């Protein structure tokens, strides 16, 4: 199933935890492994703190410092930094589903990481159910 | 099932391969995918060399150089570096379980990566069994 | 099942999407989660653009800038940079298999990332099937 995400900045972390939960309800599975996968090469999925929005800001600023938007890249589209950040963060996260609930720590939220926005994006969510 | 990890330094890589194996024995599954997930936003899970302890030290020092503990972060708790490192390393690893054994390369060990210790930490371990 | 990858440079991203697809055909599964896992501590798996080869080149060069081959590491084998890069990129990727096809975005390819080559490498590919 596809979760649609509209970003409105060049780099942005959007908390998609609630969207993922809504989609899981409609799937009806109660136990298994949930796979959350960005279908793009310039946008990632990560898990991090969902309480203080400064955390996401600090993550994006630190990543920009590590991988500047301009740094003599050869790729003609000019968005190499976004590709690099995506490989560093990773395309997907997997979270356990137990009795219909995501097994997340107290402060963990699932974030879509836009590195080349704003754009309309797709996240593929799939449950691999337990055999029981 | 929860694996408890007590860390005793601010940044530390603890080899939890044996702990994971013990837990798998008690679960009784023989084949499937093992999901090893840090339930925290300032601690990650990674797989790397378990022979020479200098490897883990080099990894931690290089990560500290890339993401310094102090760098003008806005998050008031003062541990933004730990959040950033966690998103770079990733919350979880997945390893195949085959005939009751983890499918790991010769030098691969599973590490819990503490980036904001010392603390008492929880790692969620789950097996998604094969259908057979 | 093992996919063999021969690398011929010190750092290199090799597109293994077709190799993975061929192996999936022989396994015969049609739906589930595909786990693609580097059995090494100095080589990773990532997903990124497979259209313009400059993207992979930019990724490798940026990673080299972040984690230089020589930087006063203690590990005697001299390949600490490769270990560090592997933990940043991650050992594995998971991709959904649906009706016999990998669920990938238009530009996404699966890459084996050699960070300490040239070498003969092994990638473990496993399908966790849906229960249906």
mmCIF file of C-alpha atoms in Angstrom:
data_model
loop_
_atom_site.group_PDB
_atom_site.id
_atom_site.type_symbol
_atom_site.label_atom_id
_atom_site.label_comp_id
_atom_site.label_asym_id
_atom_site.label_seq_id
_atom_site.Cartn_x
_atom_site.Cartn_y
_atom_site.Cartn_z
ATOM 1 C CA UNK A 1 0.000 0.000 0.000
ATOM 2 C CA UNK A 2 1.185 3.501 -0.851
ATOM 3 C CA UNK A 3 1.300 6.400 1.605
ATOM 4 C CA UNK A 4 1.470 9.765 -0.160
ATOM 5 C CA UNK A 5 3.638 12.525 1.294
ATOM 6 C CA UNK A 6 3.667 16.108 0.066
ATOM 7 C CA UNK A 7 6.765 18.016 1.101
ATOM 8 C CA UNK A 8 7.031 21.792 0.985
ATOM 9 C CA UNK A 9 10.716 22.508 1.611
ATOM 10 C CA UNK A 10 13.994 21.478 -0.018
ATOM 11 C CA UNK A 11 15.022 19.435 3.032
ATOM 12 C CA UNK A 12 12.415 18.400 5.559
ATOM 13 C CA UNK A 13 11.616 15.646 8.029
ATOM 14 C CA UNK A 14 7.891 14.867 8.124
ATOM 15 C CA UNK A 15 6.513 12.658 10.900
ATOM 16 C CA UNK A 16 4.482 9.964 9.113
ATOM 17 C CA UNK A 17 3.836 7.748 12.141
ATOM 18 C CA UNK A 18 0.103 8.481 12.226
ATOM 19 C CA UNK A 19 -0.251 7.978 8.473
ATOM 20 C CA UNK A 20 1.449 4.609 8.761
ATOM 21 C CA UNK A 21 -0.807 3.631 11.667
ATOM 22 C CA UNK A 22 -3.957 4.541 9.716
ATOM 23 C CA UNK A 23 -2.812 2.393 6.815
ATOM 24 C CA UNK A 24 -2.060 -0.520 9.099
ATOM 25 C CA UNK A 25 -5.615 -0.360 10.482
ATOM 26 C CA UNK A 26 -7.047 -0.672 6.993
ATOM 27 C CA UNK A 27 -4.794 -3.667 6.277
ATOM 28 C CA UNK A 28 -6.143 -5.482 9.309
ATOM 29 C CA UNK A 29 -2.964 -7.359 10.195
ATOM 30 C CA UNK A 30 -2.171 -7.550 13.907
ATOM 31 C CA UNK A 31 1.288 -9.137 14.120
ATOM 32 C CA UNK A 32 4.352 -9.123 11.937
ATOM 33 C CA UNK A 33 6.991 -6.828 10.540
ATOM 34 C CA UNK A 34 6.088 -3.476 8.966
ATOM 35 C CA UNK A 35 8.313 -2.327 6.118
ATOM 36 C CA UNK A 36 8.263 1.410 5.357
ATOM 37 C CA UNK A 37 10.095 2.184 2.114
ATOM 38 C CA UNK A 38 10.756 5.449 0.267
ATOM 39 C CA UNK A 39 10.274 4.849 -3.473
ATOM 40 C CA UNK A 40 12.770 7.604 -4.311
ATOM 41 C CA UNK A 41 16.526 8.061 -4.584
ATOM 42 C CA UNK A 42 16.565 11.548 -3.028
ATOM 43 C CA UNK A 43 14.375 10.911 0.030
ATOM 44 C CA UNK A 44 14.842 8.531 2.958
ATOM 45 C CA UNK A 45 12.969 7.087 5.927
ATOM 46 C CA UNK A 46 14.339 7.309 9.448
ATOM 47 C CA UNK A 47 13.183 6.917 13.045
ATOM 48 C CA UNK A 48 13.979 9.624 15.573
ATOM 49 C CA UNK A 49 12.568 11.818 18.331
ATOM 50 C CA UNK A 50 9.062 13.144 17.796
ATOM 51 C CA UNK A 51 8.810 15.367 20.895
ATOM 52 C CA UNK A 52 11.055 18.397 20.317
ATOM 53 C CA UNK A 53 10.995 19.622 16.676
ATOM 54 C CA UNK A 54 14.501 21.048 17.204
ATOM 55 C CA UNK A 55 15.838 17.495 16.966
ATOM 56 C CA UNK A 56 14.727 17.120 13.342
ATOM 57 C CA UNK A 57 16.088 20.604 12.621
ATOM 58 C CA UNK A 58 19.446 19.737 14.139
ATOM 59 C CA UNK A 59 19.572 16.499 12.130
ATOM 60 C CA UNK A 60 18.857 18.314 8.857
ATOM 61 C CA UNK A 61 21.390 21.074 9.564
ATOM 62 C CA UNK A 62 24.117 18.604 10.560
ATOM 63 C CA UNK A 63 23.446 16.551 7.433
ATOM 64 C CA UNK A 64 23.660 19.680 5.282
ATOM 65 C CA UNK A 65 27.000 20.492 6.900
ATOM 66 C CA UNK A 66 28.310 16.972 6.158
ATOM 67 C CA UNK A 67 26.950 16.872 2.611
ATOM 68 C CA UNK A 68 26.667 20.437 1.241
ATOM 69 C CA UNK A 69 24.171 21.076 -1.544
ATOM 70 C CA UNK A 70 27.007 22.363 -3.737
ATOM 71 C CA UNK A 71 30.379 20.589 -3.652
ATOM 72 C CA UNK A 72 31.638 20.092 -7.203
ATOM 73 C CA UNK A 73 29.397 17.119 -7.957
ATOM 74 C CA UNK A 74 29.327 15.749 -11.510
ATOM 75 C CA UNK A 75 25.679 14.603 -11.694
ATOM 76 C CA UNK A 76 24.029 17.100 -14.055
ATOM 77 C CA UNK A 77 20.703 17.306 -12.234
ATOM 78 C CA UNK A 78 22.427 19.167 -9.395
ATOM 79 C CA UNK A 79 20.898 17.086 -6.612
ATOM 80 C CA UNK A 80 23.785 14.775 -5.766
ATOM 81 C CA UNK A 81 23.710 15.882 -2.127
ATOM 82 C CA UNK A 82 20.177 14.479 -1.877
ATOM 83 C CA UNK A 83 21.293 11.137 -3.325
ATOM 84 C CA UNK A 84 24.209 10.938 -0.888
ATOM 85 C CA UNK A 85 22.071 11.779 2.135
ATOM 86 C CA UNK A 86 19.564 9.131 1.081
ATOM 87 C CA UNK A 87 22.207 6.393 1.092
ATOM 88 C CA UNK A 88 23.483 7.575 4.480
ATOM 89 C CA UNK A 89 20.002 7.547 6.058
ATOM 90 C CA UNK A 90 18.634 4.549 4.189
ATOM 91 C CA UNK A 91 15.508 3.994 2.080
ATOM 92 C CA UNK A 92 13.535 2.034 4.613
ATOM 93 C CA UNK A 93 12.833 1.215 8.217
ATOM 94 C CA UNK A 94 11.257 -1.919 9.639
ATOM 95 C CA UNK A 95 9.131 -1.884 12.779
ATOM 96 C CA UNK A 96 7.490 -4.783 14.581
ATOM 97 C CA UNK A 97 3.678 -4.911 14.735
ATOM 98 C CA UNK A 98 2.383 -6.590 17.894
ATOM 99 C CA UNK A 99 -1.304 -6.957 18.792
ATOM 100 C CA UNK A 100 -2.107 -4.257 16.247
ATOM 101 C CA UNK A 101 0.393 -1.722 17.624
ATOM 102 C CA UNK A 102 3.783 -0.587 16.370
ATOM 103 C CA UNK A 103 6.590 -1.557 18.756
ATOM 104 C CA UNK A 104 8.293 1.839 19.134
ATOM 105 C CA UNK A 105 10.147 3.390 22.044
ATOM 106 C CA UNK A 106 8.556 6.263 23.962
ATOM 107 C CA UNK A 107 10.123 9.015 21.853
ATOM 108 C CA UNK A 108 10.368 7.248 18.503
ATOM 109 C CA UNK A 109 8.506 8.556 15.481
ATOM 110 C CA UNK A 110 8.797 7.481 11.839
ATOM 111 C CA UNK A 111 10.021 10.287 9.596
ATOM 112 C CA UNK A 112 9.992 10.781 5.860
ATOM 113 C CA UNK A 113 13.210 12.654 4.999
ATOM 114 C CA UNK A 114 12.898 14.949 2.002
ATOM 115 C CA UNK A 115 16.308 15.924 0.632
ATOM 116 C CA UNK A 116 15.284 17.378 -2.764
ATOM 117 C CA UNK A 117 11.875 18.967 -2.336
ATOM 118 C CA UNK A 118 9.342 20.226 -2.454
ATOM 119 C CA UNK A 119 7.796 17.222 -4.186
ATOM 120 C CA UNK A 120 4.950 14.714 -4.123
ATOM 121 C CA UNK A 121 6.388 11.496 -2.735
ATOM 122 C CA UNK A 122 5.394 7.871 -2.288
ATOM 123 C CA UNK A 123 6.162 5.593 0.635
ATOM 124 C CA UNK A 124 5.418 1.880 0.257
ATOM 125 C CA UNK A 125 4.104 0.251 3.444
ATOM 126 C CA UNK A 126 3.911 -3.518 3.670
ATOM 127 C CA UNK A 127 3.213 -5.933 6.519
ATOM 128 C CA UNK A 128 4.898 -9.320 6.529
ATOM 129 C CA UNK A 129 2.581 -11.226 8.867
ATOM 130 C CA UNK A 130 3.558 -13.784 11.466
ATOM 131 C CA UNK A 131 2.555 -17.294 10.548
ATOM 132 C CA UNK A 132 0.288 -17.574 13.587
ATOM 133 C CA UNK B 1 11.333 -10.129 23.294
ATOM 134 C CA UNK B 2 13.480 -7.489 24.965
ATOM 135 C CA UNK B 3 17.261 -7.712 25.334
ATOM 136 C CA UNK B 4 18.563 -5.389 28.051
ATOM 137 C CA UNK B 5 21.863 -3.582 27.510
ATOM 138 C CA UNK B 6 23.667 -1.583 30.190
ATOM 139 C CA UNK B 7 26.186 0.863 28.762
ATOM 140 C CA UNK B 8 28.916 2.490 30.821
ATOM 141 C CA UNK B 9 30.362 5.176 28.559
ATOM 142 C CA UNK B 10 28.986 8.153 26.665
ATOM 143 C CA UNK B 11 29.662 6.515 23.299
ATOM 144 C CA UNK B 12 30.219 2.782 23.124
ATOM 145 C CA UNK B 13 29.742 -0.173 20.818
ATOM 146 C CA UNK B 14 28.716 -3.313 22.714
ATOM 147 C CA UNK B 15 28.761 -6.671 20.949
ATOM 148 C CA UNK B 16 25.307 -8.179 21.596
ATOM 149 C CA UNK B 17 25.615 -11.131 19.206
ATOM 150 C CA UNK B 18 25.702 -13.725 22.006
ATOM 151 C CA UNK B 19 22.778 -12.105 23.823
ATOM 152 C CA UNK B 20 20.735 -12.200 20.624
ATOM 153 C CA UNK B 21 21.642 -15.861 20.072
ATOM 154 C CA UNK B 22 20.564 -16.811 23.607
ATOM 155 C CA UNK B 23 17.227 -15.141 23.078
ATOM 156 C CA UNK B 24 16.726 -16.886 19.772
ATOM 157 C CA UNK B 25 17.267 -20.248 21.466
ATOM 158 C CA UNK B 26 14.506 -19.512 23.936
ATOM 159 C CA UNK B 27 12.157 -18.494 21.105
ATOM 160 C CA UNK B 28 12.673 -21.858 19.411
ATOM 161 C CA UNK B 29 12.326 -20.628 15.841
ATOM 162 C CA UNK B 30 14.764 -22.144 13.360
ATOM 163 C CA UNK B 31 14.234 -20.250 10.107
ATOM 164 C CA UNK B 32 13.212 -16.739 9.225
ATOM 165 C CA UNK B 33 14.325 -13.139 9.556
ATOM 166 C CA UNK B 34 15.601 -11.754 12.861
ATOM 167 C CA UNK B 35 14.852 -8.079 13.506
ATOM 168 C CA UNK B 36 17.075 -6.357 16.084
ATOM 169 C CA UNK B 37 15.733 -2.896 16.961
ATOM 170 C CA UNK B 38 16.978 -0.206 19.349
ATOM 171 C CA UNK B 39 13.978 1.273 21.170
ATOM 172 C CA UNK B 40 15.779 4.613 21.595
ATOM 173 C CA UNK B 41 16.469 7.748 19.565
ATOM 174 C CA UNK B 42 20.060 8.169 20.772
ATOM 175 C CA UNK B 43 21.329 4.608 20.287
ATOM 176 C CA UNK B 44 21.592 2.499 17.150
ATOM 177 C CA UNK B 45 22.263 -1.082 16.039
ATOM 178 C CA UNK B 46 24.970 -1.920 13.525
ATOM 179 C CA UNK B 47 26.923 -4.908 12.252
ATOM 180 C CA UNK B 48 30.692 -4.730 12.038
ATOM 181 C CA UNK B 49 33.954 -6.534 12.830
ATOM 182 C CA UNK B 50 34.073 -8.381 16.128
ATOM 183 C CA UNK B 51 37.725 -9.488 16.031
ATOM 184 C CA UNK B 52 39.881 -6.371 16.629
ATOM 185 C CA UNK B 53 38.335 -3.972 19.178
ATOM 186 C CA UNK B 54 40.235 -1.109 17.493
ATOM 187 C CA UNK B 55 37.648 -1.265 14.683
ATOM 188 C CA UNK B 56 34.806 -0.250 16.994
ATOM 189 C CA UNK B 57 37.046 2.436 18.495
ATOM 190 C CA UNK B 58 37.905 3.825 15.062
ATOM 191 C CA UNK B 59 34.210 3.846 14.116
ATOM 192 C CA UNK B 60 33.254 5.761 17.265
ATOM 193 C CA UNK B 61 36.096 8.277 16.884
ATOM 194 C CA UNK B 62 35.335 8.890 13.190
ATOM 195 C CA UNK B 63 31.654 9.372 13.995
ATOM 196 C CA UNK B 64 32.540 11.841 16.752
ATOM 197 C CA UNK B 65 34.676 13.763 14.265
ATOM 198 C CA UNK B 66 31.798 13.894 11.745
ATOM 199 C CA UNK B 67 29.165 14.784 14.330
ATOM 200 C CA UNK B 68 30.811 16.598 17.260
ATOM 201 C CA UNK B 69 29.083 16.487 20.633
ATOM 202 C CA UNK B 70 28.955 20.307 20.653
ATOM 203 C CA UNK B 71 28.176 22.156 17.419
ATOM 204 C CA UNK B 72 25.626 24.873 18.097
ATOM 205 C CA UNK B 73 22.638 22.547 18.204
ATOM 206 C CA UNK B 74 19.251 23.963 19.245
ATOM 207 C CA UNK B 75 17.779 20.914 21.015
ATOM 208 C CA UNK B 76 17.818 21.889 24.703
ATOM 209 C CA UNK B 77 18.725 18.452 26.042
ATOM 210 C CA UNK B 78 22.212 18.849 24.577
ATOM 211 C CA UNK B 79 22.335 15.410 22.985
ATOM 212 C CA UNK B 80 21.603 16.276 19.348
ATOM 213 C CA UNK B 81 24.824 14.608 18.224
ATOM 214 C CA UNK B 82 23.474 11.311 19.559
ATOM 215 C CA UNK B 83 20.213 11.741 17.634
ATOM 216 C CA UNK B 84 22.097 12.524 14.416
ATOM 217 C CA UNK B 85 24.447 9.541 14.764
ATOM 218 C CA UNK B 86 21.446 7.284 15.384
ATOM 219 C CA UNK B 87 19.812 8.286 12.096
ATOM 220 C CA UNK B 88 23.115 7.795 10.245
ATOM 221 C CA UNK B 89 23.675 4.302 11.695
ATOM 222 C CA UNK B 90 20.020 3.216 11.781
ATOM 223 C CA UNK B 91 17.785 1.846 14.533
ATOM 224 C CA UNK B 92 17.764 -1.747 13.413
ATOM 225 C CA UNK B 93 19.462 -4.570 11.598
ATOM 226 C CA UNK B 94 17.911 -7.673 10.088
ATOM 227 C CA UNK B 95 19.737 -10.984 9.908
ATOM 228 C CA UNK B 96 18.588 -14.263 8.390
ATOM 229 C CA UNK B 97 18.067 -17.256 10.694
ATOM 230 C CA UNK B 98 18.765 -20.578 8.991
ATOM 231 C CA UNK B 99 18.585 -23.979 10.700
ATOM 232 C CA UNK B 100 18.751 -22.202 14.042
ATOM 233 C CA UNK B 101 21.877 -20.181 13.212
ATOM 234 C CA UNK B 102 22.345 -16.519 12.319
ATOM 235 C CA UNK B 103 23.623 -16.076 8.762
ATOM 236 C CA UNK B 104 26.584 -13.782 9.432
ATOM 237 C CA UNK B 105 29.921 -13.433 7.659
ATOM 238 C CA UNK B 106 33.073 -14.652 9.387
ATOM 239 C CA UNK B 107 33.905 -11.328 11.019
ATOM 240 C CA UNK B 108 30.416 -9.921 11.520
ATOM 241 C CA UNK B 109 29.095 -9.182 14.994
ATOM 242 C CA UNK B 110 25.912 -7.341 16.008
ATOM 243 C CA UNK B 111 26.640 -4.164 17.960
ATOM 244 C CA UNK B 112 24.504 -1.947 20.131
ATOM 245 C CA UNK B 113 25.767 1.611 19.570
ATOM 246 C CA UNK B 114 25.391 3.876 22.591
ATOM 247 C CA UNK B 115 25.671 7.538 21.642
ATOM 248 C CA UNK B 116 24.328 9.180 24.829
ATOM 249 C CA UNK B 117 25.293 6.943 27.733
ATOM 250 C CA UNK B 118 25.777 5.555 30.160
ATOM 251 C CA UNK B 119 22.221 4.275 30.269
ATOM 252 C CA UNK B 120 20.034 1.194 30.643
ATOM 253 C CA UNK B 121 18.802 0.351 27.156
ATOM 254 C CA UNK B 122 16.295 -1.948 25.490
ATOM 255 C CA UNK B 123 16.680 -3.816 22.216
ATOM 256 C CA UNK B 124 13.613 -5.497 20.732
ATOM 257 C CA UNK B 125 14.364 -8.830 19.051
ATOM 258 C CA UNK B 126 11.735 -10.463 16.878
ATOM 259 C CA UNK B 127 11.769 -13.432 14.512
ATOM 260 C CA UNK B 128 9.535 -13.394 11.450
ATOM 261 C CA UNK B 129 9.389 -17.107 10.691
ATOM 262 C CA UNK B 130 9.368 -18.729 7.290
ATOM 263 C CA UNK B 131 6.031 -20.221 6.396
ATOM 264 C CA UNK B 132 7.510 -23.692 6.168
ATOM 265 C CA UNK C 1 21.033 -18.096 -1.492
ATOM 266 C CA UNK C 2 24.382 -16.465 -2.217
ATOM 267 C CA UNK C 3 24.975 -13.909 -4.969
ATOM 268 C CA UNK C 4 28.666 -13.584 -5.820
ATOM 269 C CA UNK C 5 30.100 -10.161 -6.629
ATOM 270 C CA UNK C 6 33.595 -9.573 -7.971
ATOM 271 C CA UNK C 7 34.798 -6.017 -7.477
ATOM 272 C CA UNK C 8 37.736 -4.516 -9.315
ATOM 273 C CA UNK C 9 38.404 -1.199 -7.567
ATOM 274 C CA UNK C 10 39.132 -0.110 -4.015
ATOM 275 C CA UNK C 11 35.766 1.663 -3.726
ATOM 276 C CA UNK C 12 32.997 0.833 -6.146
ATOM 277 C CA UNK C 13 29.226 0.688 -6.408
ATOM 278 C CA UNK C 14 28.056 -2.270 -8.504
ATOM 279 C CA UNK C 15 24.429 -2.467 -9.600
ATOM 280 C CA UNK C 16 23.271 -5.959 -8.564
ATOM 281 C CA UNK C 17 19.550 -5.476 -9.278
ATOM 282 C CA UNK C 18 19.532 -7.897 -12.212
ATOM 283 C CA UNK C 19 21.538 -10.507 -10.304
ATOM 284 C CA UNK C 20 19.046 -10.308 -7.452
ATOM 285 C CA UNK C 21 16.108 -10.638 -9.870
ATOM 286 C CA UNK C 22 17.623 -13.738 -11.493
ATOM 287 C CA UNK C 23 18.042 -15.354 -8.102
ATOM 288 C CA UNK C 24 14.476 -14.526 -7.138
ATOM 289 C CA UNK C 25 13.228 -16.281 -10.281
ATOM 290 C CA UNK C 26 15.018 -19.458 -9.312
ATOM 291 C CA UNK C 27 13.553 -19.291 -5.791
ATOM 292 C CA UNK C 28 10.043 -19.192 -7.215
ATOM 293 C CA UNK C 29 8.498 -17.016 -4.494
ATOM 294 C CA UNK C 30 6.091 -14.364 -5.716
ATOM 295 C CA UNK C 31 5.227 -12.280 -2.637
ATOM 296 C CA UNK C 32 7.081 -11.302 0.490
ATOM 297 C CA UNK C 33 10.069 -9.350 1.675
ATOM 298 C CA UNK C 34 13.472 -9.708 0.006
ATOM 299 C CA UNK C 35 16.481 -9.308 2.280
ATOM 300 C CA UNK C 36 19.780 -8.448 0.564
ATOM 301 C CA UNK C 37 22.698 -8.694 2.972
ATOM 302 C CA UNK C 38 26.438 -8.105 2.528
ATOM 303 C CA UNK C 39 28.331 -10.833 4.406
ATOM 304 C CA UNK C 40 31.291 -8.500 4.978
ATOM 305 C CA UNK C 41 32.342 -5.739 7.359
ATOM 306 C CA UNK C 42 33.957 -3.568 4.679
ATOM 307 C CA UNK C 43 31.200 -3.621 2.047
ATOM 308 C CA UNK C 44 27.595 -2.447 2.225
ATOM 309 C CA UNK C 45 24.332 -2.622 0.276
ATOM 310 C CA UNK C 46 22.415 0.504 -0.697
ATOM 311 C CA UNK C 47 19.645 1.588 -3.051
ATOM 312 C CA UNK C 48 20.158 4.618 -5.275
ATOM 313 C CA UNK C 49 19.834 5.963 -8.809
ATOM 314 C CA UNK C 50 20.699 3.555 -11.600
ATOM 315 C CA UNK C 51 20.344 5.961 -14.557
ATOM 316 C CA UNK C 52 23.316 8.367 -14.446
ATOM 317 C CA UNK C 53 26.567 6.663 -13.326
ATOM 318 C CA UNK C 54 27.785 10.051 -12.048
ATOM 319 C CA UNK C 55 25.439 9.612 -9.077
ATOM 320 C CA UNK C 56 27.330 6.571 -7.813
ATOM 321 C CA UNK C 57 30.609 8.390 -8.449
ATOM 322 C CA UNK C 58 29.451 11.435 -6.491
ATOM 323 C CA UNK C 59 28.326 9.195 -3.623
ATOM 324 C CA UNK C 60 31.698 7.432 -3.473
ATOM 325 C CA UNK C 61 33.675 10.680 -3.650
ATOM 326 C CA UNK C 62 31.552 12.371 -0.959
ATOM 327 C CA UNK C 63 31.917 9.341 1.279
ATOM 328 C CA UNK C 64 35.697 9.375 0.773
ATOM 329 C CA UNK C 65 35.740 13.061 1.751
ATOM 330 C CA UNK C 66 33.749 12.310 4.929
ATOM 331 C CA UNK C 67 35.764 9.220 5.849
ATOM 332 C CA UNK C 68 39.279 9.500 4.387
ATOM 333 C CA UNK C 69 41.201 6.312 3.742
ATOM 334 C CA UNK C 70 43.998 7.567 6.028
ATOM 335 C CA UNK C 71 43.084 9.437 9.207
ATOM 336 C CA UNK C 72 45.178 8.137 12.074
ATOM 337 C CA UNK C 73 43.126 4.989 12.615
ATOM 338 C CA UNK C 74 44.376 2.382 15.103
ATOM 339 C CA UNK C 75 43.132 -0.811 13.410
ATOM 340 C CA UNK C 76 46.290 -2.476 12.107
ATOM 341 C CA UNK C 77 44.814 -3.764 8.847
ATOM 342 C CA UNK C 78 44.611 -0.202 7.548
ATOM 343 C CA UNK C 79 41.039 -0.458 6.290
ATOM 344 C CA UNK C 80 39.155 1.315 9.076
ATOM 345 C CA UNK C 81 37.635 3.757 6.593
ATOM 346 C CA UNK C 82 35.915 0.816 4.893
ATOM 347 C CA UNK C 83 34.504 -0.419 8.210
ATOM 348 C CA UNK C 84 33.191 3.054 9.052
ATOM 349 C CA UNK C 85 31.561 3.551 5.646
ATOM 350 C CA UNK C 86 29.899 0.137 5.957
ATOM 351 C CA UNK C 87 28.202 1.097 9.230
ATOM 352 C CA UNK C 88 27.084 4.421 7.731
ATOM 353 C CA UNK C 89 25.565 2.772 4.641
ATOM 354 C CA UNK C 90 24.337 -0.406 6.323
ATOM 355 C CA UNK C 91 24.844 -4.106 5.611
ATOM 356 C CA UNK C 92 21.455 -4.789 4.102
ATOM 357 C CA UNK C 93 18.418 -3.521 2.277
ATOM 358 C CA UNK C 94 14.925 -4.968 2.256
ATOM 359 C CA UNK C 95 12.638 -4.707 -0.756
ATOM 360 C CA UNK C 96 9.061 -5.910 -1.145
ATOM 361 C CA UNK C 97 8.346 -8.648 -3.679
ATOM 362 C CA UNK C 98 4.881 -8.388 -5.212
ATOM 363 C CA UNK C 99 3.519 -10.699 -7.908
ATOM 364 C CA UNK C 100 7.062 -11.787 -8.662
ATOM 365 C CA UNK C 101 8.416 -8.241 -9.088
ATOM 366 C CA UNK C 102 10.565 -6.066 -6.831
ATOM 367 C CA UNK C 103 8.682 -2.985 -5.625
ATOM 368 C CA UNK C 104 11.224 -0.311 -6.547
ATOM 369 C CA UNK C 105 10.763 3.298 -7.622
ATOM 370 C CA UNK C 106 11.468 4.276 -11.224
ATOM 371 C CA UNK C 107 15.108 5.192 -10.657
ATOM 372 C CA UNK C 108 15.989 2.811 -7.835
ATOM 373 C CA UNK C 109 18.654 0.168 -8.283
ATOM 374 C CA UNK C 110 20.238 -2.119 -5.684
ATOM 375 C CA UNK C 111 23.963 -1.503 -5.294
ATOM 376 C CA UNK C 112 26.735 -3.512 -3.703
ATOM 377 C CA UNK C 113 29.145 -0.975 -2.180
ATOM 378 C CA UNK C 114 32.765 -2.101 -2.145
ATOM 379 C CA UNK C 115 34.849 -0.046 0.272
ATOM 380 C CA UNK C 116 37.994 -2.229 0.483
ATOM 381 C CA UNK C 117 38.440 -3.906 -2.871
ATOM 382 C CA UNK C 118 39.113 -5.371 -5.196
ATOM 383 C CA UNK C 119 37.735 -8.592 -3.700
ATOM 384 C CA UNK C 120 35.424 -11.538 -4.253
ATOM 385 C CA UNK C 121 32.314 -10.839 -2.203
ATOM 386 C CA UNK C 122 29.163 -12.633 -1.102
ATOM 387 C CA UNK C 123 25.658 -11.206 -0.788
ATOM 388 C CA UNK C 124 23.013 -13.300 0.952
ATOM 389 C CA UNK C 125 19.559 -13.017 -0.610
ATOM 390 C CA UNK C 126 16.544 -14.374 1.235
ATOM 391 C CA UNK C 127 12.803 -14.120 0.673
ATOM 392 C CA UNK C 128 10.484 -14.099 3.663
ATOM 393 C CA UNK C 129 7.241 -15.128 2.002
ATOM 394 C CA UNK C 130 3.767 -13.831 2.777
ATOM 395 C CA UNK C 131 1.634 -16.378 4.515
ATOM 396 C CA UNK C 132 -0.870 -16.425 1.665
#
